[in-house]
Amino acid sequence: MKFGYFDDSNREYVITQPDTPLPWINYLGCQAYFGIISNTAGGYSFYRDARLRRLTRYRYNNVPMDFGGRYIYLRDDESKEFWSPSWQPTRHNLKDYTCRHGMGYTVIGSSYSGIEAHTRYFVPLDENLEIWQLTVTNKRAAKASISAFSSIEFCLWDAQDDATNFQRNFNTGQVEVEDGVIYHKTEYRERRNHFAYFACSEPSTGFDTQREAFLGPYRSWDNPATVEAGQLTNSIAHGWSPIGAHQVKLDLAPGETRQIVFVLGYHENPAAEKFDPPNSQTINKKLVKPTIAKYLDTKNADAAFEQLRQYWDSLLGIFQVSTPDIHTNRMVNIWNAYQCMATFNMSRSASLYESGIGRGLGFRDSNQDLLGFVHMAPARARERILDLAATQLPTGGTYHQYQPLTKRGNNDIGGGFNDDPHWLIIGVSAYLKETGDWSILDEPVQYDNEPGSEQPLYEHLQRSFNYTLERLGPHGLPLIGRADWNDCLNLNCFSDTPGQSFQTTTNKDGKVAESVFIAGLFVHAGRELAAIADHRGLGAEAASYLAETVKMESVILEHGWDGEWFLRAYNDFGAKIGSKECEEGKIFIESNGYCTLAGIGLKDGKAAKALAAVGEHLATQHGIVVQQPAYTRYYIEMGEISSYPPGYKENAGIFCHVNPWIMIGETRVGHGDLAHDYYSRINPSAREAISDLHRCEPYVYAQMIAGKDAPTFGEAKNSWLTGTAAWNYYAIVQWILGIRTSLGGLQIAPVIPKNWPGFTATRIYRGVVYKISIVRNGDGNSIALTVDGASIEGNIVSSPTDSRKEVAVKGILS
Ligand code: GLC
Ligand code: GLC
């Protein structure tokens, strides 16, 4: 069952039923001011940091769900009936409800009793504010007297404190109202020099800023006393809970349309110019007023919206493809790329599943996210790499996370996840392959943000590589440390204390438990590093890296092979994990995915064998599960993985993040059909028809789909902020379609389904437009390329040496 449809030409998903199985959200903002908005206008906004500069309040895990947001009420002043055109919070039986989630904007509208209304929400580029453009049309034969109300609930800035510290917070709220603009200035009198504002383009016939005055005692957003009565009370908040609400009266002739613009924004004043007059306690509004006036003008709001569209057109225009599969086209061209930008902007901070107060930026996660967005935002990728590398420790190890505001590593989730350092090599390599900007390797970068510790970025990569060499276990495999990619495989933790964090507790010396996954990652990263060294003219160094990867490969084939698949790890007792000898957890996806992705066992058939075992034991119609059989009890020597009920998360859930490793592995053994089949099983668009089962948004990936051991098999959770976005984008674009960046140029190596006659693509790469067309002329994956009509050797198209800015690449697959 579907709850809407894709409008690909407008790059929108159109939701036609408000009561979606879960709130289906979108993001507003792409630089510093952000918001999340659901299909019924729920959500909140913040400036830069979702915890520390939260503008509007949102109650997570609320009942009814997703209650609280950017609400508009319309009231028929004759019949006295009122409703919300976005369905929530009043939940009337609306006609023609639609929510259009587009690239950086959302439009929600409906009709009720002959009054049509829709609101377009977006954040203009380069501004710290959001615009709500409300359009109301009278479709009745008679004139209509309508009151329109807007409403938001301010957050007292620090979202964590806001949700807990009531003895203080009920006493700090302050506002000002001037010329109809509501200014939220809690704590402005002391150490803050920022405030929020909420403005309206029409003369208001009333406002409220105190929540209880607006709602009335024992009432909620679905029946505010003031809206019911048809008149706001001009309350001024002093303590308690500041809100913003405006009332506008509209007398509409039959067929008449009116537009009202609301602007909600954030502003910082220079410390010396906080007040006006200077020694008063009144906000200096001089600097912000021109901005407010500008966007309250519909013409300027429309122009800003047009700019936003152009911004997304040009970002998405960097790679566009046309294949025989609509789900591939739609995800690659629109939604998957868009989600990659969201994961870049948000990391794992603010979604409906990430509360915006918890996790910092993950070291591992941020490097992997780069794979999906580096072509759209290379300059920001560069900055991100340097920030990440500066938190690296002198040992080459890393903190697991860092805080974006301070750019410092934090110990909340600890460190010593022994896979972490290698992701830096992979991130930097992806950046070099995209941009050819070799200068980044010479950038001086601190260790642990210590002034004076600067070394070239290249040296950070060397230390990343050596980190593993200095931490090998009894079999010569890498020691796992606290965990590897699988945060929940905690082999040195042995926790028996309720509530203890699996990721920061260590009871063992860590000298025994080894990870076959890290071994595969080491081989992959080591080869990337060798190619980088080689390119820098460091031939001997490159050879020594390669020698280490060859050595590790043979250790994997000897001690990391279980007969039919790759083992997962050795535990603290030196016993196998992910082996046919195990009672549960006999086979895992990560080691089989990463080893085959890295091409380990290609020559002797082990890769193909491992992939076949994955197909047999782990693949389901909804995707590939993490391991089988699921753990049915808690194993103290395994940690968090066995804490989840079977079929969820790391305990045999379908972790969509790692499915692409198998897809890439399948391309490496030449199986285009199976690679694309696996891709399609978790492709959200391809799952749209089962939205009632899938439940999450059909336009973006979720971190997890419940595995076959769960009663909810096929149900997705934790949509939007997941490494799934980057990895699926990378797998389909670079390995299945095979349009791959390399140090030497654009490589064209498709491994596509046999029944595809071919495909075309446009790729803007290092300033040149590549118009690519691939034609199938046989069942295989060997390719013959011509560039502007001339055939070339091999499959790497090097950048034109003349002034050509557009190049035609034709490939014949046979
Ligand atoms: C989450 C984490 C990621 C980890 C994965 C598996 O997605 O963000 O870092 O690799 O879980 O545990
Ligand atoms: C929990 C989750 C895991 C995530 C980790 C991050 O362990 O199960 O998916 O990676 O938290 O802190």
Short mmCIF file of C-alpha atoms in Angstrom, two decimals, residues 341-656:
data_model
loop_
_atom_site.label_atom_id
_atom_site.label_comp_id
_atom_site.label_asym_id
_atom_site.label_seq_id
_atom_site.Cartn_x
_atom_site.Cartn_y
_atom_site.Cartn_z
CA MET A 341 23.82 15.92 1.61
CA ALA A 342 21.55 15.56 4.64
CA THR A 343 23.90 13.06 6.27
CA PHE A 344 26.77 15.42 5.55
CA ASN A 345 24.98 18.41 7.08
CA MET A 346 23.46 16.58 10.04
CA SER A 347 25.84 13.71 10.53
CA ARG A 348 23.86 11.69 13.09
CA SER A 349 22.47 14.62 15.07
CA ALA A 350 18.87 15.54 14.25
CA SER A 351 16.17 13.32 12.79
CA LEU A 352 13.11 11.67 14.26
CA TYR A 353 15.42 9.01 15.69
CA GLU A 354 18.38 11.20 16.60
CA SER A 355 17.21 13.73 19.14
CA GLY A 356 19.76 16.38 18.35
CA ILE A 357 21.20 16.29 21.85
CA GLY A 358 23.16 13.08 21.74
CA ARG A 359 25.79 12.04 19.34
CA GLY A 360 28.62 14.13 18.04
CA LEU A 361 30.10 13.50 14.63
CA GLY A 362 31.48 10.00 14.34
CA PHE A 363 35.03 9.68 13.04
CA ARG A 364 34.20 6.54 11.09
CA ASP A 365 30.77 7.77 10.02
CA SER A 366 31.95 11.15 8.76
CA ASN A 367 34.71 9.64 6.63
CA GLN A 368 32.28 7.22 5.07
CA ASP A 369 29.66 9.92 4.47
CA LEU A 370 32.24 11.59 2.27
CA LEU A 371 31.91 8.80 -0.29
CA GLY A 372 28.40 10.04 -1.04
CA PHE A 373 28.81 13.80 -1.13
CA VAL A 374 32.40 14.58 -2.11
CA HIS A 375 31.41 15.24 -5.72
CA MET A 376 28.74 17.73 -4.66
CA ALA A 377 30.67 19.61 -1.99
CA PRO A 378 34.42 19.06 -2.49
CA ALA A 379 35.48 22.21 -0.61
CA ARG A 380 33.41 21.25 2.41
CA ALA A 381 34.73 17.69 2.18
CA ARG A 382 38.25 19.10 2.36
CA GLU A 383 37.41 21.07 5.46
CA ARG A 384 35.72 18.05 7.04
CA ILE A 385 38.76 15.85 6.39
CA LEU A 386 41.12 18.35 7.99
CA ASP A 387 38.84 18.77 11.01
CA LEU A 388 38.60 15.03 11.47
CA ALA A 389 42.30 14.44 11.06
CA ALA A 390 43.09 17.12 13.65
CA THR A 391 41.30 15.04 16.27
CA GLN A 392 43.47 12.00 15.53
CA LEU A 393 45.70 10.95 18.43
CA PRO A 394 49.49 10.75 18.09
CA THR A 395 49.21 6.95 18.22
CA GLY A 396 47.21 7.05 14.99
CA GLY A 397 44.12 6.02 16.96
CA THR A 398 41.12 8.26 17.19
CA TYR A 399 38.33 9.43 19.39
CA HIS A 400 35.17 7.81 18.19
CA GLN A 401 33.42 11.18 17.90
CA TYR A 402 34.04 14.89 17.79
CA GLN A 403 31.88 17.93 18.48
CA PRO A 404 31.23 20.09 15.44
CA LEU A 405 31.05 23.38 17.37
CA THR A 406 34.37 22.95 19.17
CA LYS A 407 35.88 20.63 16.53
CA ARG A 408 37.42 18.58 19.31
CA GLY A 409 37.41 14.88 19.91
CA ASN A 410 35.20 13.75 22.77
CA ASN A 411 35.43 10.72 24.96
CA ASP A 412 31.69 10.17 25.39
CA ILE A 413 31.78 7.03 23.32
CA GLY A 414 35.45 6.48 24.06
CA GLY A 415 38.15 5.64 21.56
CA GLY A 416 40.10 2.57 20.59
CA PHE A 417 37.68 1.34 17.96
CA ASN A 418 40.46 -0.21 15.93
CA ASP A 419 38.84 0.26 12.53
CA ASP A 420 38.49 4.03 12.93
CA PRO A 421 41.92 5.18 11.62
CA HIS A 422 41.51 3.39 8.28
CA TRP A 423 38.39 5.30 7.37
CA LEU A 424 40.53 8.44 7.21
CA ILE A 425 42.61 6.85 4.46
CA ILE A 426 39.45 5.87 2.62
CA GLY A 427 37.94 9.35 2.98
CA VAL A 428 41.10 11.11 1.83
CA SER A 429 41.47 8.72 -1.07
CA ALA A 430 37.88 9.41 -2.19
CA TYR A 431 38.63 13.14 -2.01
CA LEU A 432 41.80 12.82 -4.09
CA LYS A 433 40.07 10.65 -6.67
CA GLU A 434 37.32 13.20 -7.04
CA THR A 435 39.30 16.41 -7.04
CA GLY A 436 42.91 15.61 -7.92
CA ASP A 437 43.75 18.19 -5.23
CA TRP A 438 47.04 16.71 -4.01
CA SER A 439 47.82 19.80 -1.97
CA ILE A 440 45.59 18.52 0.83
CA LEU A 441 48.26 15.94 1.73
CA ASP A 442 50.71 18.70 2.61
CA GLU A 443 48.33 20.59 4.89
CA PRO A 444 49.76 20.80 8.40
CA VAL A 445 47.31 19.12 10.74
CA GLN A 446 47.48 18.85 14.53
CA TYR A 447 47.19 15.68 16.55
CA ASP A 448 44.50 15.77 19.24
CA ASN A 449 44.08 19.48 18.44
CA GLU A 450 47.38 20.22 20.22
CA PRO A 451 49.04 23.39 18.93
CA GLY A 452 52.63 22.60 17.91
CA SER A 453 51.86 19.01 16.94
CA GLU A 454 51.20 19.81 13.28
CA GLN A 455 52.31 17.31 10.69
CA PRO A 456 51.29 17.02 7.04
CA LEU A 457 48.00 15.22 6.51
CA TYR A 458 49.94 12.54 4.67
CA GLU A 459 51.67 11.64 7.90
CA HIS A 460 48.29 11.12 9.54
CA LEU A 461 47.56 8.50 6.91
CA GLN A 462 50.85 6.76 7.61
CA ARG A 463 50.04 6.65 11.30
CA SER A 464 46.57 5.29 10.53
CA PHE A 465 48.11 2.41 8.63
CA ASN A 466 50.78 1.69 11.22
CA TYR A 467 48.23 1.78 14.01
CA THR A 468 47.03 -1.65 12.90
CA LEU A 469 50.51 -3.04 12.28
CA GLU A 470 51.36 -2.17 15.87
CA ARG A 471 48.24 -3.95 17.12
CA LEU A 472 48.19 -7.44 15.73
CA GLY A 473 46.85 -10.40 17.69
CA PRO A 474 47.83 -14.05 18.15
CA HIS A 475 46.90 -15.05 14.59
CA GLY A 476 48.47 -11.95 13.03
CA LEU A 477 45.02 -10.45 12.51
CA PRO A 478 44.24 -6.91 13.77
CA LEU A 479 43.16 -6.62 17.39
CA ILE A 480 39.58 -5.39 17.51
CA GLY A 481 39.87 -2.91 20.42
CA ARG A 482 36.51 -1.76 21.72
CA ALA A 483 34.76 -2.75 18.52
CA ASP A 484 35.13 -2.38 14.77
CA TRP A 485 32.51 -1.21 12.26
CA ASN A 486 30.02 -3.16 14.30
CA ASP A 487 29.82 -0.96 17.39
CA CYS A 488 28.01 -3.76 19.17
CA LEU A 489 30.57 -6.51 18.80
CA ASN A 490 32.23 -5.71 22.12
CA LEU A 491 34.72 -8.48 22.65
CA ASN A 492 36.69 -6.86 25.47
CA CYS A 493 33.78 -5.55 27.46
CA PHE A 494 32.24 -8.44 29.49
CA SER A 495 29.60 -6.26 31.10
CA ASP A 496 27.17 -7.55 33.71
CA THR A 497 26.08 -4.21 35.14
CA PRO A 498 22.72 -2.80 34.02
CA GLY A 499 23.00 0.49 32.18
CA GLN A 500 26.76 0.30 31.71
CA SER A 501 27.82 1.48 28.27
CA PHE A 502 28.99 -1.37 26.09
CA GLN A 503 31.15 1.02 24.15
CA THR A 504 33.15 2.53 26.99
CA THR A 505 33.48 -0.42 29.34
CA THR A 506 36.58 -2.58 29.02
CA ASN A 507 37.34 -5.45 31.36
CA LYS A 508 39.89 -7.28 29.27
CA ASP A 509 43.41 -6.38 28.22
CA GLY A 510 42.48 -6.47 24.54
CA LYS A 511 45.44 -8.59 23.48
CA VAL A 512 43.53 -11.58 22.13
CA ALA A 513 40.29 -10.63 20.36
CA GLU A 514 40.90 -10.06 16.64
CA SER A 515 38.76 -8.81 13.77
CA VAL A 516 38.72 -10.30 10.29
CA PHE A 517 36.69 -7.30 9.19
CA ILE A 518 39.49 -4.90 10.15
CA ALA A 519 41.90 -7.17 8.33
CA GLY A 520 39.87 -6.73 5.12
CA LEU A 521 39.64 -3.01 5.72
CA PHE A 522 43.39 -2.84 6.30
CA VAL A 523 44.06 -4.53 2.95
CA HIS A 524 41.70 -2.13 1.19
CA ALA A 525 43.03 1.00 2.90
CA GLY A 526 46.62 -0.19 2.51
CA ARG A 527 46.22 -0.47 -1.24
CA GLU A 528 44.69 2.98 -1.42
CA LEU A 529 47.58 4.37 0.60
CA ALA A 530 50.10 2.59 -1.62
CA ALA A 531 48.51 4.16 -4.71
CA ILE A 532 48.73 7.58 -3.06
CA ALA A 533 52.37 7.03 -2.10
CA ASP A 534 53.14 5.86 -5.59
CA HIS A 535 51.56 8.94 -7.09
CA ARG A 536 53.75 11.07 -4.84
CA GLY A 537 56.81 9.33 -6.20
CA LEU A 538 57.40 7.28 -3.06
CA GLY A 539 57.85 3.96 -4.84
CA ALA A 540 59.66 2.10 -2.07
CA GLU A 541 57.16 3.22 0.52
CA ALA A 542 54.29 2.16 -1.73
CA ALA A 543 55.88 -1.25 -2.17
CA SER A 544 56.22 -1.71 1.56
CA TYR A 545 52.50 -0.95 2.08
CA LEU A 546 51.61 -3.42 -0.62
CA ALA A 547 53.84 -6.04 0.95
CA GLU A 548 51.96 -5.61 4.25
CA THR A 549 48.61 -5.99 2.50
CA VAL A 550 49.79 -9.14 0.74
CA LYS A 551 50.92 -10.51 4.07
CA MET A 552 47.58 -9.67 5.68
CA GLU A 553 45.73 -11.22 2.78
CA SER A 554 47.44 -14.52 3.36
CA VAL A 555 46.76 -14.33 7.09
CA ILE A 556 43.09 -13.81 6.27
CA LEU A 557 43.04 -16.73 3.87
CA GLU A 558 44.71 -18.91 6.45
CA HIS A 559 43.20 -17.85 9.78
CA GLY A 560 40.17 -15.92 8.65
CA TRP A 561 38.61 -18.53 6.39
CA ASP A 562 36.05 -20.97 7.72
CA GLY A 563 35.77 -23.33 4.79
CA GLU A 564 32.82 -21.71 3.06
CA TRP A 565 32.98 -18.11 4.18
CA PHE A 566 35.18 -15.61 6.01
CA LEU A 567 35.18 -15.78 9.79
CA ARG A 568 34.07 -12.69 11.64
CA ALA A 569 36.51 -12.52 14.56
CA TYR A 570 38.26 -14.30 17.39
CA ASN A 571 37.00 -13.52 20.89
CA ASP A 572 38.92 -12.90 24.08
CA PHE A 573 39.30 -16.66 24.62
CA GLY A 574 40.73 -17.04 21.13
CA ALA A 575 37.53 -18.82 19.99
CA LYS A 576 35.98 -18.23 16.57
CA ILE A 577 33.06 -15.92 15.92
CA GLY A 578 31.10 -16.32 12.70
CA SER A 579 32.07 -19.93 12.15
CA LYS A 580 30.11 -23.08 11.39
CA GLU A 581 31.46 -24.28 14.74
CA CYS A 582 29.45 -21.60 16.59
CA GLU A 583 26.08 -22.36 18.05
CA GLU A 584 24.63 -19.00 16.98
CA GLY A 585 26.14 -16.28 14.81
CA LYS A 586 27.76 -18.74 12.40
CA ILE A 587 28.09 -16.34 9.47
CA PHE A 588 28.33 -12.53 9.34
CA ILE A 589 27.93 -10.01 6.58
CA GLU A 590 30.74 -7.56 7.47
CA SER A 591 33.83 -9.70 6.97
CA ASN A 592 32.36 -11.38 3.90
CA GLY A 593 31.35 -8.02 2.48
CA TYR A 594 34.54 -6.17 3.17
CA CYS A 595 36.92 -8.98 2.19
CA THR A 596 35.16 -9.51 -1.14
CA LEU A 597 34.88 -5.76 -1.75
CA ALA A 598 38.63 -5.63 -1.25
CA GLY A 599 39.06 -8.46 -3.75
CA ILE A 600 40.42 -10.92 -1.18
CA GLY A 601 39.98 -14.50 -2.39
CA LEU A 602 39.21 -13.48 -5.95
CA LYS A 603 41.98 -15.63 -7.39
CA ASP A 604 41.29 -18.89 -5.58
CA GLY A 605 37.47 -18.71 -5.72
CA LYS A 606 37.06 -17.97 -2.01
CA ALA A 607 35.38 -14.63 -2.74
CA ALA A 608 32.74 -16.24 -4.95
CA LYS A 609 32.24 -18.99 -2.39
CA ALA A 610 31.79 -16.50 0.47
CA LEU A 611 29.28 -14.50 -1.56
CA ALA A 612 27.33 -17.63 -2.37
CA ALA A 613 27.20 -18.44 1.35
CA VAL A 614 25.90 -14.94 2.07
CA GLY A 615 23.23 -15.49 -0.58
CA GLU A 616 22.25 -18.76 0.98
CA HIS A 617 22.31 -17.88 4.67
CA LEU A 618 21.88 -14.13 5.00
CA ALA A 619 19.96 -12.78 2.01
CA THR A 620 16.19 -12.26 2.34
CA GLN A 621 13.63 -10.57 0.11
CA HIS A 622 13.97 -7.43 2.28
CA GLY A 623 17.75 -7.29 2.25
CA ILE A 624 20.75 -9.06 3.74
CA VAL A 625 20.80 -9.60 7.52
CA VAL A 626 23.89 -9.00 9.66
CA GLN A 627 24.31 -12.58 10.85
CA GLN A 628 22.66 -15.95 11.29
CA PRO A 629 21.46 -17.54 13.40
CA ALA A 630 20.49 -14.54 15.49
CA TYR A 631 21.62 -14.53 19.11
CA THR A 632 18.75 -15.71 21.24
CA ARG A 633 20.42 -15.00 24.59
CA TYR A 634 22.94 -12.59 26.08
CA TYR A 635 26.57 -13.60 25.65
CA ILE A 636 28.74 -11.64 28.06
CA GLU A 637 31.80 -12.22 25.85
CA MET A 638 30.08 -10.63 22.81
CA GLY A 639 28.50 -7.53 24.28
CA GLU A 640 25.77 -5.34 22.89
CA ILE A 641 25.14 -7.38 19.77
CA SER A 642 23.42 -10.03 21.85
CA SER A 643 21.45 -7.44 23.82
CA TYR A 644 19.01 -6.77 20.98
CA PRO A 645 16.05 -9.05 20.36
CA PRO A 646 16.62 -11.31 17.34
CA GLY A 647 16.10 -9.53 14.02
CA TYR A 648 16.80 -6.00 15.24
CA LYS A 649 19.83 -3.80 14.69
CA GLU A 650 23.20 -5.56 14.84
CA ASN A 651 21.54 -8.79 16.03
CA ALA A 652 20.47 -10.10 12.62
CA GLY A 653 18.68 -6.98 11.47
CA ILE A 654 19.09 -5.87 7.86
CA PHE A 655 21.70 -3.14 8.32
CA CYS A 656 21.28 -1.28 5.05
#
